Tab-separated table of C-alpha atoms and ligand atoms in Angstrom:
chain	number	residue	atom	x	y	z
W	385	UNK	CA	0.000	0.000	0.000
W	386	UNK	CA	2.742	2.450	1.042
W	387	UNK	CA	5.353	1.352	-1.423
W	388	UNK	CA	4.064	3.426	-4.304
W	389	UNK	CA	3.791	6.845	-2.608
W	390	UNK	CA	7.233	6.323	-1.052
W	391	UNK	CA	8.693	5.474	-4.403
W	392	UNK	CA	6.956	8.458	-5.914
W	393	UNK	CA	8.402	10.709	-3.216
W	394	UNK	CA	11.912	9.423	-3.874
W	395	UNK	CA	11.427	9.975	-7.566
W	396	UNK	CA	10.214	13.533	-6.986
W	397	UNK	CA	13.375	14.285	-4.992
W	398	UNK	CA	15.545	12.900	-7.783
W	399	UNK	CA	13.638	14.950	-10.325
W	400	UNK	CA	13.942	18.090	-8.244
W	401	UNK	CA	17.714	17.721	-8.353
W	402	UNK	CA	17.568	17.055	-12.070
W	403	UNK	CA	15.642	20.246	-12.852
W	404	UNK	CA	18.543	22.682	-13.337
W	405	UNK	CA	20.135	20.382	-15.917
W	406	UNK	CA	16.782	19.803	-17.651
W	407	UNK	CA	16.133	23.547	-17.821
W	408	UNK	CA	19.219	23.904	-19.983
W	409	UNK	CA	17.928	21.533	-22.590
W	410	UNK	CA	17.265	23.327	-25.889
W	411	UNK	CA	13.669	23.962	-26.871
W	412	UNK	CA	12.909	21.457	-29.636
W	413	UNK	CA	11.058	23.039	-32.562
W	414	UNK	CA	9.595	20.625	-35.068
W	415	UNK	CA	9.015	22.115	-38.518
W	416	UNK	CA	6.926	19.814	-40.689
W	417	UNK	CA	6.063	20.293	-44.358
W	418	UNK	CA	4.810	18.293	-47.313
W	419	UNK	CA	7.193	19.137	-50.173
W	420	UNK	CA	10.674	17.973	-51.174
W	421	UNK	CA	13.842	19.652	-49.897
W	422	UNK	CA	14.811	20.974	-53.357
W	423	UNK	CA	11.873	23.402	-53.395
W	424	UNK	CA	11.480	26.986	-52.158
W	425	UNK	CA	9.696	25.823	-48.985
W	426	UNK	CA	12.122	22.962	-48.404
W	427	UNK	CA	15.083	25.315	-48.681
W	428	UNK	CA	13.392	27.992	-46.558
W	429	UNK	CA	12.806	25.528	-43.725
W	430	UNK	CA	16.449	24.418	-43.751
W	431	UNK	CA	17.634	28.048	-43.814
W	432	UNK	CA	15.395	28.828	-40.836
W	433	UNK	CA	16.950	25.927	-38.903
W	434	UNK	CA	20.474	27.132	-39.680
W	435	UNK	CA	19.737	30.741	-38.683
W	436	UNK	CA	17.691	29.949	-35.561
W	437	UNK	CA	20.341	27.600	-34.167
W	438	UNK	CA	23.069	30.145	-34.936
W	439	UNK	CA	21.220	33.021	-33.272
W	440	UNK	CA	20.156	30.981	-30.228
W	441	UNK	CA	23.038	28.547	-29.608
W	442	UNK	CA	22.083	25.824	-27.142
W	443	UNK	CA	18.649	27.372	-26.659
W	444	UNK	CA	16.764	25.895	-29.584
W	445	UNK	CA	17.033	22.827	-31.756
W	446	UNK	CA	15.057	22.903	-34.998
W	447	UNK	CA	14.100	19.575	-36.552
W	448	UNK	CA	12.829	19.762	-40.138
W	449	UNK	CA	10.589	16.998	-41.508
W	450	UNK	CA	9.988	17.287	-45.305
W	451	UNK	CA	7.780	15.243	-47.668
W	452	UNK	CA	4.816	14.668	-45.299
W	453	UNK	CA	7.168	12.418	-43.235
W	454	UNK	CA	5.746	13.612	-39.933
W	455	UNK	CA	2.333	15.017	-40.891
W	456	UNK	CA	0.602	15.310	-44.249
W	457	UNK	CA	-2.006	17.808	-45.422
W	458	UNK	CA	-4.862	16.199	-43.551
W	459	UNK	CA	-3.241	16.352	-40.127
W	460	UNK	CA	-0.657	19.132	-39.967
W	461	UNK	CA	-2.900	21.992	-38.825
W	462	UNK	CA	-4.483	19.836	-36.108
W	463	UNK	CA	-1.060	18.627	-35.026
W	464	UNK	CA	0.056	22.242	-34.668
W	465	UNK	CA	-2.924	23.070	-32.464
W	466	UNK	CA	-2.234	19.973	-30.352
W	467	UNK	CA	1.418	20.983	-29.898
W	468	UNK	CA	2.796	17.926	-31.730
W	469	UNK	CA	4.657	20.229	-34.114
W	470	UNK	CA	5.613	23.903	-33.715
W	471	UNK	CA	5.966	25.193	-37.280
W	472	UNK	CA	4.251	24.310	-40.528
W	473	UNK	CA	3.874	26.173	-43.813
W	474	UNK	CA	0.701	25.051	-45.584
W	475	UNK	CA	-0.175	26.494	-48.941
W	476	UNK	CA	-2.635	29.395	-48.639
W	477	UNK	CA	-5.294	27.139	-50.185
W	478	UNK	CA	-5.365	24.956	-47.093
W	479	UNK	CA	-6.728	27.424	-44.516
W	480	UNK	CA	-10.370	27.598	-45.509
W	481	UNK	CA	-11.510	25.690	-42.426
W	482	UNK	CA	-9.958	28.466	-40.317
W	483	UNK	CA	-10.850	31.625	-42.236
W	484	UNK	CA	-12.595	32.325	-45.523
W	485	UNK	CA	-10.493	35.443	-46.105
W	486	UNK	CA	-7.303	33.630	-47.078
W	487	UNK	CA	-9.297	32.034	-49.918
W	488	UNK	CA	-8.558	35.311	-51.652
W	489	UNK	CA	-5.293	33.851	-52.925
W	490	UNK	CA	-7.132	31.062	-54.768
W	491	UNK	CA	-9.232	33.348	-56.975
W	492	UNK	CA	-8.184	32.517	-60.540
W	493	UNK	CA	-6.236	35.189	-62.438
W	494	UNK	CA	-6.285	37.571	-59.445
W	495	UNK	CA	-2.557	38.305	-59.485
W	496	UNK	CA	-0.559	38.944	-62.657
W	497	UNK	CA	2.620	37.449	-61.214
W	498	UNK	CA	4.496	36.652	-57.980
W	499	UNK	CA	5.757	40.251	-57.751
W	500	UNK	CA	2.133	41.394	-57.450
W	501	UNK	CA	1.487	38.703	-54.837
W	502	UNK	CA	4.509	39.999	-52.930
W	503	UNK	CA	3.294	43.603	-53.052
W	504	UNK	CA	-0.092	42.567	-51.690
W	505	UNK	CA	1.392	40.387	-48.927
W	506	UNK	CA	3.614	43.283	-47.802
W	507	UNK	CA	0.683	45.726	-47.710
W	508	UNK	CA	-1.290	46.482	-44.528
W	509	UNK	CA	-4.182	44.274	-45.702
W	510	UNK	CA	-1.843	41.401	-46.511
W	511	UNK	CA	-0.114	41.656	-43.139
W	512	UNK	CA	-3.496	41.745	-41.361
W	513	UNK	CA	-4.240	38.298	-42.764
W	514	UNK	CA	-1.249	36.896	-40.834
W	515	UNK	CA	-3.212	37.666	-37.654
W	516	UNK	CA	-6.612	36.653	-39.001
W	517	UNK	CA	-6.437	33.102	-37.578
W	518	UNK	CA	-5.253	34.058	-34.092
W	519	UNK	CA	-8.753	33.466	-32.734
W	520	UNK	CA	-8.392	29.868	-33.921
W	521	UNK	CA	-5.116	29.458	-32.019
W	522	UNK	CA	-2.855	29.990	-35.043
W	523	UNK	CA	-0.288	32.748	-35.492
W	524	UNK	CA	0.936	33.534	-38.992
W	525	UNK	CA	4.647	34.420	-38.972
W	526	UNK	CA	5.457	34.982	-42.643
W	527	UNK	CA	4.446	34.460	-46.253
W	528	UNK	CA	6.708	32.304	-48.371
W	529	UNK	CA	6.532	32.209	-52.141
W	530	UNK	CA	6.427	29.238	-54.388
W	531	UNK	CA	5.099	30.438	-57.733
W	532	UNK	CA	2.367	30.587	-60.335
W	533	UNK	CA	0.317	27.480	-61.099
W	534	UNK	CA	0.359	25.558	-64.360
W	535	UNK	CA	-2.234	23.057	-65.481
W	536	UNK	CA	-1.325	19.515	-66.522
W	537	UNK	CA	-3.246	16.525	-67.898
W	538	UNK	CA	-2.709	13.083	-69.375
W	539	UNK	CA	-4.081	14.318	-72.745
W	540	UNK	CA	-2.242	15.554	-75.838
W	541	UNK	CA	-4.353	18.641	-76.306
W	542	UNK	CA	-4.454	21.298	-73.619
W	543	UNK	CA	-4.903	24.766	-75.026
W	544	UNK	CA	-8.439	25.865	-74.320
W	545	UNK	CA	-10.926	25.380	-71.469
W	546	UNK	CA	-12.963	22.920	-73.563
W	547	UNK	CA	-9.949	20.566	-73.528
W	548	UNK	CA	-10.504	19.777	-69.841
W	549	UNK	CA	-14.266	19.203	-69.955
W	550	UNK	CA	-15.179	15.993	-68.155
W	551	UNK	CA	-11.600	15.362	-66.918
W	552	UNK	CA	-10.831	14.565	-63.275
W	553	UNK	CA	-8.450	16.912	-61.480
W	554	UNK	CA	-6.731	16.587	-58.147
W	555	UNK	CA	-7.134	19.772	-56.134
W	556	UNK	CA	-5.956	21.021	-52.771
W	557	UNK	CA	-8.625	21.161	-50.038
W	558	UNK	CA	-10.118	24.484	-51.146
W	559	UNK	CA	-13.699	25.276	-52.068
W	560	UNK	CA	-12.528	28.022	-54.442
W	561	UNK	CA	-10.424	25.544	-56.386
W	562	UNK	CA	-13.324	23.144	-56.458
W	563	UNK	CA	-15.528	25.870	-57.968
W	564	UNK	CA	-12.783	26.763	-60.444
W	565	UNK	CA	-12.718	23.264	-61.930
W	566	UNK	CA	-16.493	22.983	-61.879
W	567	UNK	CA	-16.656	26.235	-63.851
W	568	UNK	CA	-14.521	24.475	-66.462
W	569	UNK	CA	-16.904	21.512	-66.604
W	570	UNK	CA	-14.246	19.277	-65.027
W	571	UNK	CA	-14.459	17.030	-61.948
W	572	UNK	CA	-12.307	18.191	-59.033
W	573	UNK	CA	-11.202	15.812	-56.316
W	574	UNK	CA	-9.670	17.050	-53.039
W	575	UNK	CA	-6.589	15.008	-52.240
W	576	UNK	CA	-3.497	15.233	-50.028
W	577	UNK	CA	-0.313	16.274	-51.793
W	578	UNK	CA	1.478	13.036	-50.878
W	579	UNK	CA	-1.086	11.012	-52.876
W	580	UNK	CA	-0.982	12.975	-56.118
W	581	UNK	CA	1.816	11.162	-57.969
W	582	UNK	CA	0.176	7.786	-57.587
W	583	UNK	CA	-3.265	9.143	-58.453
W	584	UNK	CA	-1.852	10.579	-61.687
W	585	UNK	CA	0.120	7.445	-62.468
W	586	UNK	CA	-2.830	5.102	-62.019
W	587	UNK	CA	-5.346	7.377	-63.727
W	588	UNK	CA	-7.437	7.972	-60.586
W	589	UNK	CA	-7.248	11.569	-61.781
W	590	UNK	CA	-6.354	12.912	-65.226
W	591	UNK	CA	-4.647	16.101	-64.192
W	592	UNK	CA	-3.622	18.601	-61.560
W	593	UNK	CA	-2.461	22.190	-61.113
W	594	UNK	CA	0.823	23.155	-59.495
W	595	UNK	CA	4.042	25.153	-59.733
W	596	UNK	CA	6.997	24.110	-61.881
W	597	UNK	CA	8.901	23.381	-58.697
W	598	UNK	CA	6.307	20.935	-57.380
W	599	UNK	CA	5.701	19.387	-60.810
W	600	UNK	CA	9.429	18.723	-61.087
W	601	UNK	CA	10.293	17.641	-57.535
W	602	UNK	CA	7.291	15.286	-57.316
W	603	UNK	CA	7.941	13.940	-60.832
W	604	UNK	CA	4.383	14.745	-61.975
W	605	UNK	CA	5.856	15.554	-65.411
W	606	UNK	CA	6.712	11.863	-65.803
W	607	UNK	CA	3.055	10.828	-65.536
W	608	UNK	CA	1.410	13.701	-67.450
W	609	UNK	CA	1.390	14.315	-71.193
W	610	UNK	CA	0.903	18.059	-71.406
W	611	UNK	CA	1.547	21.005	-69.129
W	612	UNK	CA	-0.143	24.227	-70.220
W	613	UNK	CA	1.586	27.410	-69.162
W	614	UNK	CA	-1.551	29.027	-67.766
W	615	UNK	CA	-0.147	30.947	-64.759
W	616	UNK	CA	-3.781	31.050	-63.657
W	617	UNK	CA	-3.188	31.263	-59.928
W	618	UNK	CA	-0.584	31.197	-57.209
W	619	UNK	CA	0.769	28.677	-54.734
W	620	UNK	CA	2.256	30.497	-51.771
W	621	UNK	CA	2.531	29.608	-48.107
W	622	UNK	CA	1.860	30.969	-44.678
W	623	UNK	CA	4.346	29.861	-42.063
W	624	UNK	CA	2.206	29.330	-38.975
W	625	UNK	CA	2.790	28.463	-35.372
W	626	UNK	CA	0.650	27.688	-32.349
W	627	UNK	CA	-0.244	31.143	-30.948
W	628	UNK	CA	-0.165	29.986	-27.322
W	629	UNK	CA	3.212	28.286	-27.698
W	630	UNK	CA	4.651	31.324	-29.474
W	631	UNK	CA	3.365	33.797	-26.874
W	632	UNK	CA	4.693	31.602	-24.075
W	633	UNK	CA	8.295	31.484	-25.354
W	634	UNK	CA	10.991	33.349	-23.375
W	635	UNK	CA	11.163	36.842	-24.974
W	636	UNK	CA	14.796	36.460	-26.110
W	637	UNK	CA	13.959	33.164	-27.842
W	638	UNK	CA	10.865	34.606	-29.528
W	639	UNK	CA	12.909	37.588	-30.732
W	640	UNK	CA	15.691	35.368	-32.107
W	641	UNK	CA	13.196	33.112	-33.867
W	642	UNK	CA	11.361	36.111	-35.368
W	643	UNK	CA	14.672	37.409	-36.727
W	644	UNK	CA	15.599	33.997	-38.122
W	645	UNK	CA	12.160	33.792	-39.737
W	646	UNK	CA	12.507	37.220	-41.368
W	647	UNK	CA	15.915	36.283	-42.816
W	648	UNK	CA	14.791	32.820	-43.943
W	649	UNK	CA	11.770	34.448	-45.599
W	650	UNK	CA	13.933	36.846	-47.598
W	651	UNK	CA	16.173	33.942	-48.602
W	652	UNK	CA	13.353	31.586	-49.653
W	653	UNK	CA	11.431	34.276	-51.497
W	654	UNK	CA	14.481	35.296	-53.477
W	655	UNK	CA	15.146	31.685	-54.379
W	656	UNK	CA	11.578	30.798	-55.428
W	657	UNK	CA	11.579	32.461	-58.854
W	658	UNK	CA	14.945	30.998	-59.866
W	659	UNK	CA	14.034	27.508	-58.681
W	660	UNK	CA	10.762	27.495	-60.606
W	661	UNK	CA	12.504	28.770	-63.715
W	662	UNK	CA	15.216	26.104	-63.444
W	663	UNK	CA	12.651	23.360	-62.865
W	664	UNK	CA	10.638	24.471	-65.885
W	665	UNK	CA	13.818	24.071	-67.922
W	666	UNK	CA	14.540	20.649	-66.437
W	667	UNK	CA	11.036	19.479	-67.322
W	668	UNK	CA	11.394	20.773	-70.886
W	669	UNK	CA	14.769	19.032	-71.230
W	670	UNK	CA	13.487	15.736	-69.834
W	671	UNK	CA	11.208	15.522	-72.888
W	672	UNK	CA	8.475	13.577	-71.083
W	673	UNK	CA	5.578	16.014	-70.737
W	674	UNK	CA	5.165	18.597	-73.504
W	675	UNK	CA	4.970	22.226	-72.398
W	676	UNK	CA	2.099	23.990	-74.148
W	677	UNK	CA	2.607	27.728	-74.527
W	678	UNK	CA	-0.581	29.760	-74.688
W	679	UNK	CA	-1.471	32.768	-76.818
W	680	UNK	CA	-3.098	35.869	-75.363
W	681	UNK	CA	-6.383	34.636	-76.805
W	682	UNK	CA	-6.037	31.250	-75.115
W	683	UNK	CA	-5.313	32.892	-71.756
W	684	UNK	CA	-8.326	35.179	-72.198
W	685	UNK	CA	-10.505	32.104	-72.792
W	686	UNK	CA	-9.295	30.438	-69.550
W	687	UNK	CA	-9.817	33.668	-67.650
W	688	UNK	CA	-13.365	34.019	-68.949
W	689	UNK	CA	-14.231	30.397	-68.188
W	690	UNK	CA	-13.053	30.765	-64.578
W	691	UNK	CA	-14.654	34.171	-64.003
W	692	UNK	CA	-17.851	32.920	-62.276
W	693	UNK	CA	-15.727	31.824	-59.294
W	694	UNK	CA	-15.118	35.433	-58.245
W	695	UNK	CA	-18.817	36.245	-57.798
W	696	UNK	CA	-19.388	33.077	-55.815
W	697	UNK	CA	-16.753	33.878	-53.177
W	698	UNK	CA	-16.730	37.686	-53.126
W	699	UNK	CA	-19.056	37.777	-50.089
W	700	UNK	CA	-16.941	35.365	-48.010
W	701	UNK	CA	-13.625	36.984	-48.865
W	702	UNK	CA	-14.667	40.639	-48.815
W	703	UNK	CA	-14.589	43.153	-51.656
W	704	UNK	CA	-12.044	45.286	-49.753
W	705	UNK	CA	-9.473	42.469	-49.844
W	706	UNK	CA	-10.113	41.716	-53.512
W	707	UNK	CA	-9.681	45.397	-54.424
W	708	UNK	CA	-6.472	45.644	-52.396
W	709	UNK	CA	-5.116	42.561	-54.162
W	710	UNK	CA	-6.054	43.929	-57.590
W	711	UNK	CA	-4.253	47.186	-56.787
W	712	UNK	CA	-1.008	45.278	-56.423
W	713	UNK	CA	-1.015	44.409	-60.147
W	714	UNK	CA	0.954	47.052	-62.000
A	1599	LMR	C1	-0.192	21.038	-53.133
A	1599	LMR	O1	-0.803	20.465	-52.220
A	1599	LMR	O2	-0.443	20.890	-54.321
A	1599	LMR	C2	0.922	21.989	-52.811
A	1599	LMR	O3	0.380	23.158	-52.389
A	1599	LMR	C3	1.875	21.446	-51.820
A	1599	LMR	C4	2.800	22.515	-51.324
A	1599	LMR	O4	2.892	22.660	-50.113
A	1599	LMR	O5	3.427	23.182	-52.152
């Protein structure tokens, strides 16, 4: 009867003596993401690790888990809220359960290019969105770029919207993207990123939309026939943390991490354009999928076909945000 409490007491004493040593243990920060390391996000996460550990020697240890190794799309936001991981960087399409406003970024043909996306993200309205999910326990720390989306299918012809009628497309978990493919008369299917290659290879879906960097690093170009250079939308990220964990960090650690994040952001964002360009070239050189260039007329046809999506989501997103985003096009 008494053995257990006595043992517990002895253990408590041992632990009490162990506390000073334990207090010196570095804070372990798990950074989980779903893409390969040779991508803008993969490189950004590694740069953050390097900078954070340099700025806060012995105080933090950053562990980076790429390729959905630790958590995939379906679980990473929940895992962050549960404290099983401290940093993630989902694409902006993956927040619609938490706020409808970030769906802004999914509106087709909203931004002319990544420079316009960058101008909007740096504006007051863009920065406000980083705090828009605080009420849900999430703190946005930074935007990271990937690039503009291209459309790919397992068909030879991919120039005009009618070429995708009736085809099945994998999409990220976003209602705007679902509406976009429905507007084209295609069949969208929400699916985790880690499942896309196999779904394309086995014909579960006919096509997908993504950046050159993701199409290259995931080898989608090996299992698709045509990639149309549509640039019809953007894939960018929000680096997010658990708001409670972040606010509870010792101030010097939070400051060091914020600085490391700012520097890693500048690094990753500078790299993103070059990486996408290089990967486009690699795909062209591999000679597997054909890259379909589009004329101004073709692009206008895609834009027109996707236009109904804007009306459908304007109320949820807010006209003010849409106008601010449009202003960032030059
Ligand atoms: C996707 O799910 O298609 C991508 O957004 C994955 C990523 O994080 O780039």
